[in-house]
Each structure stands twice: as C-alpha cells, then as structure tokens.
Amino acid sequence: MARQQPTLDLPDLHGRRVLVTGASDGVGHVIATRLAAAGADVVMPVRTRGKGEAAAAEIRTQVPDARLELADLDLASLASIAALGTRLADDGRPLHGLVLNAGLMTPPERRTTVDGFELQLGTNHLGHVALAAHLLPLLRAGQARVVSQTSVAAKRGRILWDDLQGERRYDAMALYRQSKIACGLFALELARRSAAGGWGVTSALSHPGVAPTNLLAAQPGTGRTEDGLEIRMIRWLSARGILIGTPQSAALPALMALTAPEDEIGHLFGPRGPGQTGGRPGAHALWKPLRDEAEAARVWDWSADVTGVTWP
C-alpha cells in the first residue's frame, strides 16, 4: 500500500512574489514547487546556476505555467548577499514572502565562510540575517511574511557565547544547534521589532522535522565525502513511514507558517508526530532555547554588528 502523505491546501497566491532560499533541492525544492502550483511568482536564488536551472526545469514539468526567477546567491558570502539585494532593489518589485530555508549541517572538520565565520553559523544564520536586512525595503513594500526554518536540533543547546566560532573546540553538532537556535531567536526578534517599529512585516518560525534530504548526505562543500550511517537510517525509516517524514511532508510546516493568519504565527510550526520528526504539520509551543527574549535581542545586535547590516 502506498504511503499516505500529509497534505496542506494553500490559498491562491497569484500576484504574490516569494523568495525561497535552498530551492534547488530537498525541502526547499518542494516549497518552491508548491508555491508555484498555487500561483506565486517564485524567486530561486542559487549558488550553482546549472543546478538551479535543472531544479527550475523539474518544477516546470509539474507546474507547466510556473513563474520562476533564478538569481545568484552564496549565503556564505556577504558580498554575494549584498549583490542580490542590490539587484532585487533595482528591479523594484515588492516581495510578499521570504522563506529562509537553506542550510548545511555538521561538516566533519571546521570550515569558514568567505568572511571568516564558522560555516554553519555563517550560512544558516548570519547569511539569512544579512539577506533579510538587504531585502527589508522590498519586504515592507509587500507587507511580507518572513519564515525562518529552525531544526529539531534546537530543542536543546545554547548560543556558545564563549566560543561562537568553534575556534577553541570544534563540536559540529553543538555548533549546528547553535546556528538553528540563532535562526529561531532571530525570527522571534524580527516579529517583535517589526511590531514595535511599524515595519509591516510579519515573522513566523517553522521546522521540517527529519526527512531524507541532502543535509546529511555526502557533499563536497562540507567536506563529507560519503553518506554516513545516520542518513542511510533516515532514508530507511522514511521509506517505511516510521517516525520520519519525507521531503514532501517536511515542506508543509514552512508553507503553513507562510500562509497562516497573522494571529496564529506566534508559535513554532512543525510536524505533529512523535518527537516532532514527522507527521501532519501544526503549531507547537516554543522550545526552551527559543524563549529568552533578552537572548534574542543579544543575538540580533551581535548579528547586525558582525554582518554590517542596518535595521530601521
């Protein structure tokens, strides 16, 4: 018997322009496909143009009339982020949604971004902070919803203020948790600052659970040369519908966060199955590492300082 997938009906998104990072594969690709099918104009910023073109072609096989726009972006480079911001600002069209989905996980050895940040913190968190800041005028013009993807890894852990960049001790998982806690705290602080400052931008938080994507697979960019036991086990469980989700189900919380009414977005959207690793999407209470407003403000200020971005 075929596995029954959780479903989510999206509203008509014709006339809405949404940018999705990480849309060339995995969960981000499913998000982009579903948005295109609902009528949205989807901006797909990609690091590798050929991979992006292949992803766009695949979306068009499912959604022949998809309105897709490829753009160049390397989240590990502040210069690349600024260049995309300038390009979209020059274009002048408002953005109605921003899904901060791209990420990487647990490089076996410590690596850094172009700007010298630990790779996970720099890509998963700081790159997205800088992107949101550069796009803020377009987001304000579109009264946009910003969705930040955190991870079940952020259920525990903390911001490692005594060794943020893992220079003294490189613990790949602790640094991954930190990057995803930072993503969550940024999303919540964005909501507070937008409300206080009248920016007109809403901010929501989601997580995909666990699904068999390239996050833990062999990737030259992370120094992981072969698939490990963890990703092989995730694929096995997912194929049998045991606890773990699929890329299709893992995309649903972010889509729910993007389209939920404003009065429903103060929660964390994620899978509702055991351990929040798979199942139907829904709202959860915030995990403990995401509840400290003072910590969120500290993360916000530090992130703006090291990336050089400014906010209203």
PDB file of C-alpha atoms in Angstrom:
ATOM      1  CA  MET A   1       0.000   0.000   0.000  1.00  0.00           C
ATOM      2  CA  ALA A   2       1.308   3.451  -0.938  1.00  0.00           C
ATOM      3  CA  ARG A   3       2.222   5.656   1.974  1.00  0.00           C
ATOM      4  CA  GLN A   4      -0.392   8.338   2.657  1.00  0.00           C
ATOM      5  CA  GLN A   5       1.265  11.748   2.733  1.00  0.00           C
ATOM      6  CA  PRO A   6       0.110  14.589   4.982  1.00  0.00           C
ATOM      7  CA  THR A   7      -1.495  17.349   2.932  1.00  0.00           C
ATOM      8  CA  LEU A   8      -1.958  21.085   3.143  1.00  0.00           C
ATOM      9  CA  ASP A   9      -4.217  23.214   0.971  1.00  0.00           C
ATOM     10  CA  LEU A  10      -2.639  26.531   0.013  1.00  0.00           C
ATOM     11  CA  PRO A  11      -4.590  29.693  -0.802  1.00  0.00           C
ATOM     12  CA  ASP A  12      -4.469  31.264  -4.251  1.00  0.00           C
ATOM     13  CA  LEU A  13      -1.104  33.034  -4.425  1.00  0.00           C
ATOM     14  CA  HIS A  14      -1.410  34.679  -7.847  1.00  0.00           C
ATOM     15  CA  GLY A  15       0.166  38.116  -7.723  1.00  0.00           C
ATOM     16  CA  ARG A  16       2.358  37.191  -4.748  1.00  0.00           C
ATOM     17  CA  ARG A  17       6.148  37.136  -5.100  1.00  0.00           C
ATOM     18  CA  VAL A  18       8.067  34.822  -2.754  1.00  0.00           C
ATOM     19  CA  LEU A  19      11.802  34.220  -2.435  1.00  0.00           C
ATOM     20  CA  VAL A  20      12.895  30.767  -1.203  1.00  0.00           C
ATOM     21  CA  THR A  21      16.497  30.007  -0.308  1.00  0.00           C
ATOM     22  CA  GLY A  22      17.689  26.462  -0.862  1.00  0.00           C
ATOM     23  CA  ALA A  23      15.060  25.866  -3.543  1.00  0.00           C
ATOM     24  CA  SER A  24      17.313  23.816  -5.808  1.00  0.00           C
ATOM     25  CA  ASP A  25      16.800  20.566  -3.879  1.00  0.00           C
ATOM     26  CA  GLY A  26      15.244  18.893  -0.868  1.00  0.00           C
ATOM     27  CA  VAL A  27      12.630  20.625   1.243  1.00  0.00           C
ATOM     28  CA  GLY A  28      13.233  23.989  -0.427  1.00  0.00           C
ATOM     29  CA  HIS A  29      12.530  22.485  -3.845  1.00  0.00           C
ATOM     30  CA  VAL A  30       9.199  21.128  -2.622  1.00  0.00           C
ATOM     31  CA  ILE A  31       8.321  24.506  -1.078  1.00  0.00           C
ATOM     32  CA  ALA A  32       9.095  26.283  -4.363  1.00  0.00           C
ATOM     33  CA  THR A  33       7.067  23.732  -6.350  1.00  0.00           C
ATOM     34  CA  ARG A  34       4.028  24.055  -4.082  1.00  0.00           C
ATOM     35  CA  LEU A  35       4.183  27.858  -4.178  1.00  0.00           C
ATOM     36  CA  ALA A  36       4.437  27.858  -7.968  1.00  0.00           C
ATOM     37  CA  ALA A  37       1.466  25.499  -8.189  1.00  0.00           C
ATOM     38  CA  ALA A  38      -0.535  27.925  -6.027  1.00  0.00           C
ATOM     39  CA  GLY A  39       0.211  30.721  -8.492  1.00  0.00           C
ATOM     40  CA  ALA A  40       3.077  32.567  -6.757  1.00  0.00           C
ATOM     41  CA  ASP A  41       5.986  34.140  -8.585  1.00  0.00           C
ATOM     42  CA  VAL A  42       8.935  32.269  -7.048  1.00  0.00           C
ATOM     43  CA  VAL A  43      12.431  33.724  -6.818  1.00  0.00           C
ATOM     44  CA  MET A  44      15.043  30.957  -6.560  1.00  0.00           C
ATOM     45  CA  PRO A  45      18.471  32.264  -5.542  1.00  0.00           C
ATOM     46  CA  VAL A  46      21.061  29.527  -6.109  1.00  0.00           C
ATOM     47  CA  ARG A  47      24.782  29.103  -5.640  1.00  0.00           C
ATOM     48  CA  THR A  48      25.220  26.834  -8.668  1.00  0.00           C
ATOM     49  CA  ARG A  49      23.411  28.126 -11.736  1.00  0.00           C
ATOM     50  CA  GLY A  50      23.332  24.767 -13.522  1.00  0.00           C
ATOM     51  CA  LYS A  51      21.750  23.065 -10.526  1.00  0.00           C
ATOM     52  CA  GLY A  52      19.224  25.875 -10.281  1.00  0.00           C
ATOM     53  CA  GLU A  53      18.300  25.581 -13.947  1.00  0.00           C
ATOM     54  CA  ALA A  54      17.777  21.836 -13.560  1.00  0.00           C
ATOM     55  CA  ALA A  55      15.608  22.428 -10.483  1.00  0.00           C
ATOM     56  CA  ALA A  56      13.518  25.029 -12.319  1.00  0.00           C
ATOM     57  CA  ALA A  57      13.064  22.660 -15.257  1.00  0.00           C
ATOM     58  CA  GLU A  58      11.884  19.937 -12.892  1.00  0.00           C
ATOM     59  CA  ILE A  59       9.352  22.301 -11.293  1.00  0.00           C
ATOM     60  CA  ARG A  60       8.017  23.177 -14.739  1.00  0.00           C
ATOM     61  CA  THR A  61       7.408  19.504 -15.504  1.00  0.00           C
ATOM     62  CA  GLN A  62       4.967  19.514 -12.576  1.00  0.00           C
ATOM     63  CA  VAL A  63       3.731  23.097 -12.977  1.00  0.00           C
ATOM     64  CA  PRO A  64       3.964  23.991 -16.684  1.00  0.00           C
ATOM     65  CA  ASP A  65       2.909  27.611 -16.148  1.00  0.00           C
ATOM     66  CA  ALA A  66       5.237  28.157 -13.167  1.00  0.00           C
ATOM     67  CA  ARG A  67       6.618  31.678 -12.870  1.00  0.00           C
ATOM     68  CA  LEU A  68      10.188  31.191 -11.689  1.00  0.00           C
ATOM     69  CA  GLU A  69      13.116  33.576 -11.454  1.00  0.00           C
ATOM     70  CA  LEU A  70      16.646  32.308 -10.908  1.00  0.00           C
ATOM     71  CA  ALA A  71      19.183  34.507  -9.143  1.00  0.00           C
ATOM     72  CA  ASP A  72      22.753  34.044  -7.984  1.00  0.00           C
ATOM     73  CA  LEU A  73      23.406  33.767  -4.242  1.00  0.00           C
ATOM     74  CA  ASP A  74      26.063  32.308  -1.979  1.00  0.00           C
ATOM     75  CA  LEU A  75      24.868  32.581   1.629  1.00  0.00           C
ATOM     76  CA  ALA A  76      28.467  32.074   2.763  1.00  0.00           C
ATOM     77  CA  SER A  77      29.467  35.398   1.194  1.00  0.00           C
ATOM     78  CA  LEU A  78      28.246  38.774   2.449  1.00  0.00           C
ATOM     79  CA  ALA A  79      29.279  40.330  -0.877  1.00  0.00           C
ATOM     80  CA  SER A  80      27.095  37.878  -2.808  1.00  0.00           C
ATOM     81  CA  ILE A  81      24.166  38.591  -0.480  1.00  0.00           C
ATOM     82  CA  ALA A  82      24.576  42.342  -0.905  1.00  0.00           C
ATOM     83  CA  ALA A  83      24.756  41.925  -4.691  1.00  0.00           C
ATOM     84  CA  LEU A  84      21.458  40.054  -4.744  1.00  0.00           C
ATOM     85  CA  GLY A  85      19.893  42.700  -2.521  1.00  0.00           C
ATOM     86  CA  THR A  86      21.038  45.422  -4.925  1.00  0.00           C
ATOM     87  CA  ARG A  87      19.773  43.533  -7.946  1.00  0.00           C
ATOM     88  CA  LEU A  88      16.323  42.989  -6.477  1.00  0.00           C
ATOM     89  CA  ALA A  89      16.155  46.561  -5.178  1.00  0.00           C
ATOM     90  CA  ASP A  90      16.966  47.862  -8.659  1.00  0.00           C
ATOM     91  CA  ASP A  91      14.190  45.664 -10.033  1.00  0.00           C
ATOM     92  CA  GLY A  92      11.881  47.354  -7.519  1.00  0.00           C
ATOM     93  CA  ARG A  93       9.139  44.738  -7.306  1.00  0.00           C
ATOM     94  CA  PRO A  94       7.855  44.066  -3.775  1.00  0.00           C
ATOM     95  CA  LEU A  95       8.339  40.736  -2.054  1.00  0.00           C
ATOM     96  CA  HIS A  96       5.323  39.246  -0.333  1.00  0.00           C
ATOM     97  CA  GLY A  97       7.137  36.311   1.233  1.00  0.00           C
ATOM     98  CA  LEU A  98      10.645  35.237   2.190  1.00  0.00           C
ATOM     99  CA  VAL A  99      11.397  31.631   3.198  1.00  0.00           C
ATOM    100  CA  LEU A 100      14.816  31.356   4.856  1.00  0.00           C
ATOM    101  CA  ASN A 101      15.218  27.641   4.288  1.00  0.00           C
ATOM    102  CA  ALA A 102      18.733  26.878   3.024  1.00  0.00           C
ATOM    103  CA  GLY A 103      21.261  25.347   5.358  1.00  0.00           C
ATOM    104  CA  LEU A 104      24.037  22.878   5.926  1.00  0.00           C
ATOM    105  CA  MET A 105      24.802  20.524   8.766  1.00  0.00           C
ATOM    106  CA  THR A 106      27.789  19.184  10.690  1.00  0.00           C
ATOM    107  CA  PRO A 107      30.828  19.438   8.416  1.00  0.00           C
ATOM    108  CA  PRO A 108      33.296  16.813   9.706  1.00  0.00           C
ATOM    109  CA  GLU A 109      36.006  19.445  10.121  1.00  0.00           C
ATOM    110  CA  ARG A 110      35.778  23.135  10.965  1.00  0.00           C
ATOM    111  CA  ARG A 111      35.259  25.304   7.900  1.00  0.00           C
ATOM    112  CA  THR A 112      34.629  29.005   7.458  1.00  0.00           C
ATOM    113  CA  THR A 113      32.706  31.248   5.112  1.00  0.00           C
ATOM    114  CA  VAL A 114      34.343  33.731   2.759  1.00  0.00           C
ATOM    115  CA  ASP A 115      34.092  36.296   5.548  1.00  0.00           C
ATOM    116  CA  GLY A 116      35.675  34.062   8.190  1.00  0.00           C
ATOM    117  CA  PHE A 117      32.576  32.912  10.092  1.00  0.00           C
ATOM    118  CA  GLU A 118      32.213  29.285  11.194  1.00  0.00           C
ATOM    119  CA  LEU A 119      30.449  27.732   8.220  1.00  0.00           C
ATOM    120  CA  GLN A 120      27.207  26.642   9.913  1.00  0.00           C
ATOM    121  CA  LEU A 121      26.680  29.842  11.876  1.00  0.00           C
ATOM    122  CA  GLY A 122      27.707  31.937   8.881  1.00  0.00           C
ATOM    123  CA  THR A 123      25.491  30.168   6.347  1.00  0.00           C
ATOM    124  CA  ASN A 124      22.452  29.025   8.328  1.00  0.00           C
ATOM    125  CA  HIS A 125      22.072  32.167  10.414  1.00  0.00           C
ATOM    126  CA  LEU A 126      24.233  35.154   9.501  1.00  0.00           C
ATOM    127  CA  GLY A 127      23.719  34.785   5.766  1.00  0.00           C
ATOM    128  CA  HIS A 128      19.965  34.809   6.234  1.00  0.00           C
ATOM    129  CA  VAL A 129      20.108  37.767   8.624  1.00  0.00           C
ATOM    130  CA  ALA A 130      22.044  39.774   6.052  1.00  0.00           C
ATOM    131  CA  LEU A 131      19.681  38.724   3.266  1.00  0.00           C
ATOM    132  CA  ALA A 132      16.587  39.750   5.237  1.00  0.00           C
ATOM    133  CA  ALA A 133      18.161  43.101   6.083  1.00  0.00           C
ATOM    134  CA  HIS A 134      19.071  43.852   2.461  1.00  0.00           C
ATOM    135  CA  LEU A 135      15.578  42.866   1.299  1.00  0.00           C
ATOM    136  CA  LEU A 136      13.699  44.703   4.048  1.00  0.00           C
ATOM    137  CA  PRO A 137      12.540  47.647   1.857  1.00  0.00           C
ATOM    138  CA  LEU A 138      11.007  45.171  -0.620  1.00  0.00           C
ATOM    139  CA  LEU A 139       9.513  43.139   2.231  1.00  0.00           C
ATOM    140  CA  ARG A 140       7.973  46.250   3.739  1.00  0.00           C
ATOM    141  CA  ALA A 141       6.581  47.265   0.350  1.00  0.00           C
ATOM    142  CA  GLY A 142       4.896  43.875   0.051  1.00  0.00           C
ATOM    143  CA  GLN A 143       3.735  43.659   3.695  1.00  0.00           C
ATOM    144  CA  ALA A 144       5.580  40.363   3.620  1.00  0.00           C
ATOM    145  CA  ARG A 145       5.699  37.252   5.757  1.00  0.00           C
ATOM    146  CA  VAL A 146       9.226  36.046   6.621  1.00  0.00           C
ATOM    147  CA  VAL A 147       9.545  32.363   7.537  1.00  0.00           C
ATOM    148  CA  SER A 148      12.710  31.119   9.245  1.00  0.00           C
ATOM    149  CA  GLN A 149      13.485  27.412   9.327  1.00  0.00           C
ATOM    150  CA  THR A 150      14.930  26.099  12.566  1.00  0.00           C
ATOM    151  CA  SER A 151      15.565  22.425  13.378  1.00  0.00           C
ATOM    152  CA  VAL A 152      14.593  19.786  15.923  1.00  0.00           C
ATOM    153  CA  ALA A 153      18.248  20.027  16.954  1.00  0.00           C
ATOM    154  CA  ALA A 154      17.332  23.388  18.533  1.00  0.00           C
ATOM    155  CA  LYS A 155      15.172  21.688  21.174  1.00  0.00           C
ATOM    156  CA  ARG A 156      18.291  21.780  23.329  1.00  0.00           C
ATOM    157  CA  GLY A 157      21.630  23.533  23.326  1.00  0.00           C
ATOM    158  CA  ARG A 158      22.526  27.193  23.613  1.00  0.00           C
ATOM    159  CA  ILE A 159      24.341  30.079  21.970  1.00  0.00           C
ATOM    160  CA  LEU A 160      28.028  29.438  22.666  1.00  0.00           C
ATOM    161  CA  TRP A 161      28.982  32.993  23.553  1.00  0.00           C
ATOM    162  CA  ASP A 162      32.322  31.841  24.971  1.00  0.00           C
ATOM    163  CA  ASP A 163      33.312  30.212  21.646  1.00  0.00           C
ATOM    164  CA  LEU A 164      30.820  31.287  18.970  1.00  0.00           C
ATOM    165  CA  GLN A 165      33.027  30.313  16.056  1.00  0.00           C
ATOM    166  CA  GLY A 166      34.197  26.952  17.423  1.00  0.00           C
ATOM    167  CA  GLU A 167      37.791  28.115  17.339  1.00  0.00           C
ATOM    168  CA  ARG A 168      38.832  26.571  20.648  1.00  0.00           C
ATOM    169  CA  ARG A 169      36.789  23.390  20.310  1.00  0.00           C
ATOM    170  CA  TYR A 170      35.014  22.249  17.179  1.00  0.00           C
ATOM    171  CA  ASP A 171      31.863  20.324  18.103  1.00  0.00           C
ATOM    172  CA  ALA A 172      29.958  20.099  14.821  1.00  0.00           C
ATOM    173  CA  MET A 173      26.569  19.218  16.340  1.00  0.00           C
ATOM    174  CA  ALA A 174      26.776  21.818  19.123  1.00  0.00           C
ATOM    175  CA  LEU A 175      27.574  24.455  16.506  1.00  0.00           C
ATOM    176  CA  TYR A 176      24.737  23.253  14.282  1.00  0.00           C
ATOM    177  CA  ARG A 177      22.320  23.521  17.224  1.00  0.00           C
ATOM    178  CA  GLN A 178      23.652  26.998  17.929  1.00  0.00           C
ATOM    179  CA  SER A 179      23.076  28.109  14.332  1.00  0.00           C
ATOM    180  CA  LYS A 180      19.494  26.872  14.397  1.00  0.00           C
ATOM    181  CA  ILE A 181      18.754  28.358  17.818  1.00  0.00           C
ATOM    182  CA  ALA A 182      20.059  31.639  16.416  1.00  0.00           C
ATOM    183  CA  CYS A 183      17.702  31.293  13.429  1.00  0.00           C
ATOM    184  CA  GLY A 184      14.764  30.855  15.789  1.00  0.00           C
ATOM    185  CA  LEU A 185      15.726  33.738  18.067  1.00  0.00           C
ATOM    186  CA  PHE A 186      16.198  35.990  15.033  1.00  0.00           C
ATOM    187  CA  ALA A 187      12.708  35.143  13.741  1.00  0.00           C
ATOM    188  CA  LEU A 188      11.104  35.962  17.071  1.00  0.00           C
ATOM    189  CA  GLU A 189      13.074  39.184  17.493  1.00  0.00           C
ATOM    190  CA  LEU A 190      12.157  40.220  13.937  1.00  0.00           C
ATOM    191  CA  ALA A 191       8.491  39.810  14.875  1.00  0.00           C
ATOM    192  CA  ARG A 192       8.920  41.947  17.979  1.00  0.00           C
ATOM    193  CA  ARG A 193      10.914  44.717  16.269  1.00  0.00           C
ATOM    194  CA  SER A 194       8.614  44.879  13.265  1.00  0.00           C
ATOM    195  CA  ALA A 195       5.575  45.209  15.522  1.00  0.00           C
ATOM    196  CA  ALA A 196       7.240  47.870  17.670  1.00  0.00           C
ATOM    197  CA  GLY A 197       8.581  49.827  14.712  1.00  0.00           C
ATOM    198  CA  GLY A 198       5.588  49.512  12.394  1.00  0.00           C
ATOM    199  CA  TRP A 199       7.601  47.818   9.649  1.00  0.00           C
ATOM    200  CA  GLY A 200       4.550  45.931   8.379  1.00  0.00           C
ATOM    201  CA  VAL A 201       6.479  42.649   8.118  1.00  0.00           C
ATOM    202  CA  THR A 202       5.320  39.524   9.950  1.00  0.00           C
ATOM    203  CA  SER A 203       7.739  36.808  11.023  1.00  0.00           C
ATOM    204  CA  ALA A 204       6.998  33.131  11.569  1.00  0.00           C
ATOM    205  CA  LEU A 205       9.055  30.151  12.638  1.00  0.00           C
ATOM    206  CA  SER A 206       8.955  26.581  11.350  1.00  0.00           C
ATOM    207  CA  HIS A 207      10.963  23.385  11.331  1.00  0.00           C
ATOM    208  CA  PRO A 208      10.772  20.460   8.897  1.00  0.00           C
ATOM    209  CA  GLY A 209      11.233  17.588  11.340  1.00  0.00           C
ATOM    210  CA  VAL A 210      13.514  14.914   9.906  1.00  0.00           C
ATOM    211  CA  ALA A 211      13.464  13.811   6.277  1.00  0.00           C
ATOM    212  CA  PRO A 212      15.855  12.175   3.807  1.00  0.00           C
ATOM    213  CA  THR A 213      17.406  15.196   2.084  1.00  0.00           C
ATOM    214  CA  ASN A 214      20.963  16.158   1.181  1.00  0.00           C
ATOM    215  CA  LEU A 215      21.514  17.844   4.561  1.00  0.00           C
ATOM    216  CA  LEU A 216      23.396  14.833   5.935  1.00  0.00           C
ATOM    217  CA  ALA A 217      24.404  13.293   2.619  1.00  0.00           C
ATOM    218  CA  ALA A 218      27.833  13.398   1.008  1.00  0.00           C
ATOM    219  CA  GLN A 219      28.549  16.986  -0.032  1.00  0.00           C
ATOM    220  CA  PRO A 220      31.928  18.275  -1.208  1.00  0.00           C
ATOM    221  CA  GLY A 221      31.091  21.740   0.146  1.00  0.00           C
ATOM    222  CA  THR A 222      31.012  20.401   3.705  1.00  0.00           C
ATOM    223  CA  GLY A 223      33.915  18.006   3.386  1.00  0.00           C
ATOM    224  CA  ARG A 224      31.598  14.992   3.755  1.00  0.00           C
ATOM    225  CA  THR A 225      32.830  12.543   1.138  1.00  0.00           C
ATOM    226  CA  GLU A 226      30.283   9.770   1.643  1.00  0.00           C
ATOM    227  CA  ASP A 227      26.861   9.155   3.132  1.00  0.00           C
ATOM    228  CA  GLY A 228      27.037   8.253   6.805  1.00  0.00           C
ATOM    229  CA  LEU A 229      25.015   5.761   8.818  1.00  0.00           C
ATOM    230  CA  GLU A 230      22.615   8.470  10.015  1.00  0.00           C
ATOM    231  CA  ILE A 231      21.373   9.479   6.565  1.00  0.00           C
ATOM    232  CA  ARG A 232      21.093   5.850   5.487  1.00  0.00           C
ATOM    233  CA  MET A 233      18.938   5.112   8.535  1.00  0.00           C
ATOM    234  CA  ILE A 234      16.775   8.192   7.874  1.00  0.00           C
ATOM    235  CA  ARG A 235      16.152   7.013   4.306  1.00  0.00           C
ATOM    236  CA  TRP A 236      15.238   3.519   5.519  1.00  0.00           C
ATOM    237  CA  LEU A 237      12.784   4.813   8.117  1.00  0.00           C
ATOM    238  CA  SER A 238      11.261   7.366   5.749  1.00  0.00           C
ATOM    239  CA  ALA A 239      10.659   4.798   3.025  1.00  0.00           C
ATOM    240  CA  ARG A 240       8.718   2.684   5.533  1.00  0.00           C
ATOM    241  CA  GLY A 241       6.753   5.548   7.091  1.00  0.00           C
ATOM    242  CA  ILE A 242       8.331   5.028  10.515  1.00  0.00           C
ATOM    243  CA  LEU A 243       8.578   8.247  12.577  1.00  0.00           C
ATOM    244  CA  ILE A 244      10.484  10.130   9.869  1.00  0.00           C
ATOM    245  CA  GLY A 245       8.936  12.396   7.259  1.00  0.00           C
ATOM    246  CA  THR A 246       9.568  12.845   3.562  1.00  0.00           C
ATOM    247  CA  PRO A 247      10.709  15.970   1.708  1.00  0.00           C
ATOM    248  CA  GLN A 248       7.060  16.486   0.741  1.00  0.00           C
ATOM    249  CA  SER A 249       5.766  16.345   4.319  1.00  0.00           C
ATOM    250  CA  ALA A 250       8.776  18.242   5.695  1.00  0.00           C
ATOM    251  CA  ALA A 251       7.930  21.211   3.452  1.00  0.00           C
ATOM    252  CA  LEU A 252       4.450  21.633   4.907  1.00  0.00           C
ATOM    253  CA  PRO A 253       5.304  23.442   8.184  1.00  0.00           C
ATOM    254  CA  ALA A 254       7.072  26.263   6.335  1.00  0.00           C
ATOM    255  CA  LEU A 255       4.168  26.541   3.889  1.00  0.00           C
ATOM    256  CA  MET A 256       1.752  26.646   6.818  1.00  0.00           C
ATOM    257  CA  ALA A 257       3.857  29.328   8.519  1.00  0.00           C
ATOM    258  CA  LEU A 258       3.939  31.363   5.306  1.00  0.00           C
ATOM    259  CA  THR A 259       0.181  31.328   4.755  1.00  0.00           C
ATOM    260  CA  ALA A 260      -1.291  31.165   8.299  1.00  0.00           C
ATOM    261  CA  PRO A 261      -3.327  34.124   9.564  1.00  0.00           C
ATOM    262  CA  GLU A 262      -1.259  36.693  11.425  1.00  0.00           C
ATOM    263  CA  ASP A 263      -2.843  35.884  14.784  1.00  0.00           C
ATOM    264  CA  GLU A 264      -1.641  32.255  14.508  1.00  0.00           C
ATOM    265  CA  ILE A 265       2.074  32.804  13.914  1.00  0.00           C
ATOM    266  CA  GLY A 266       3.438  33.300  17.419  1.00  0.00           C
ATOM    267  CA  HIS A 267       4.123  29.585  17.690  1.00  0.00           C
ATOM    268  CA  LEU A 268       6.515  27.120  16.094  1.00  0.00           C
ATOM    269  CA  PHE A 269       5.118  25.232  13.106  1.00  0.00           C
ATOM    270  CA  GLY A 270       6.380  21.675  12.694  1.00  0.00           C
ATOM    271  CA  PRO A 271       5.372  18.032  12.300  1.00  0.00           C
ATOM    272  CA  ARG A 272       2.951  16.769  14.966  1.00  0.00           C
ATOM    273  CA  GLY A 273       4.109  13.153  15.068  1.00  0.00           C
ATOM    274  CA  PRO A 274       6.121  11.512  17.886  1.00  0.00           C
ATOM    275  CA  GLY A 275       9.247  13.507  18.620  1.00  0.00           C
ATOM    276  CA  GLN A 276       8.102  16.150  16.100  1.00  0.00           C
ATOM    277  CA  THR A 277      10.150  14.338  13.449  1.00  0.00           C
ATOM    278  CA  GLY A 278       7.314  13.526  11.038  1.00  0.00           C
ATOM    279  CA  GLY A 279       3.580  13.606  10.535  1.00  0.00           C
ATOM    280  CA  ARG A 280       0.967  16.267   9.884  1.00  0.00           C
ATOM    281  CA  PRO A 281       2.005  19.900  10.347  1.00  0.00           C
ATOM    282  CA  GLY A 282       0.743  22.048  13.173  1.00  0.00           C
ATOM    283  CA  ALA A 283       1.712  24.589  15.814  1.00  0.00           C
ATOM    284  CA  HIS A 284       3.868  23.800  18.855  1.00  0.00           C
ATOM    285  CA  ALA A 285       4.911  25.766  21.890  1.00  0.00           C
ATOM    286  CA  LEU A 286       8.365  27.284  21.575  1.00  0.00           C
ATOM    287  CA  TRP A 287      11.237  25.085  22.716  1.00  0.00           C
ATOM    288  CA  LYS A 288      13.093  26.254  25.807  1.00  0.00           C
ATOM    289  CA  PRO A 289      16.188  27.636  23.983  1.00  0.00           C
ATOM    290  CA  LEU A 290      13.896  29.939  21.974  1.00  0.00           C
ATOM    291  CA  ARG A 291      12.006  31.539  24.888  1.00  0.00           C
ATOM    292  CA  ASP A 292      14.576  34.037  26.191  1.00  0.00           C
ATOM    293  CA  GLU A 293      13.770  37.492  24.787  1.00  0.00           C
ATOM    294  CA  ALA A 294      16.979  39.004  26.166  1.00  0.00           C
ATOM    295  CA  GLU A 295      18.994  36.309  24.389  1.00  0.00           C
ATOM    296  CA  ALA A 296      17.102  37.027  21.167  1.00  0.00           C
ATOM    297  CA  ALA A 297      17.929  40.727  21.404  1.00  0.00           C
ATOM    298  CA  ARG A 298      21.582  39.893  22.053  1.00  0.00           C
ATOM    299  CA  VAL A 299      21.710  37.601  19.011  1.00  0.00           C
ATOM    300  CA  TRP A 300      20.048  40.307  16.900  1.00  0.00           C
ATOM    301  CA  ASP A 301      22.525  43.013  17.926  1.00  0.00           C
ATOM    302  CA  TRP A 302      25.578  40.785  17.534  1.00  0.00           C
ATOM    303  CA  SER A 303      24.417  39.532  14.123  1.00  0.00           C
ATOM    304  CA  ALA A 304      23.843  43.054  12.822  1.00  0.00           C
ATOM    305  CA  ASP A 305      27.243  44.131  14.114  1.00  0.00           C
ATOM    306  CA  VAL A 306      29.305  41.339  12.545  1.00  0.00           C
ATOM    307  CA  THR A 307      27.444  41.371   9.211  1.00  0.00           C
ATOM    308  CA  GLY A 308      27.448  45.165   8.967  1.00  0.00           C
ATOM    309  CA  VAL A 309      23.743  45.389   8.145  1.00  0.00           C
ATOM    310  CA  THR A 310      21.451  48.074   9.486  1.00  0.00           C
ATOM    311  CA  TRP A 311      17.803  47.944  10.500  1.00  0.00           C
ATOM    312  CA  PRO A 312      15.293  50.795  10.848  1.00  0.00           C
TER     313      PRO A 312
END
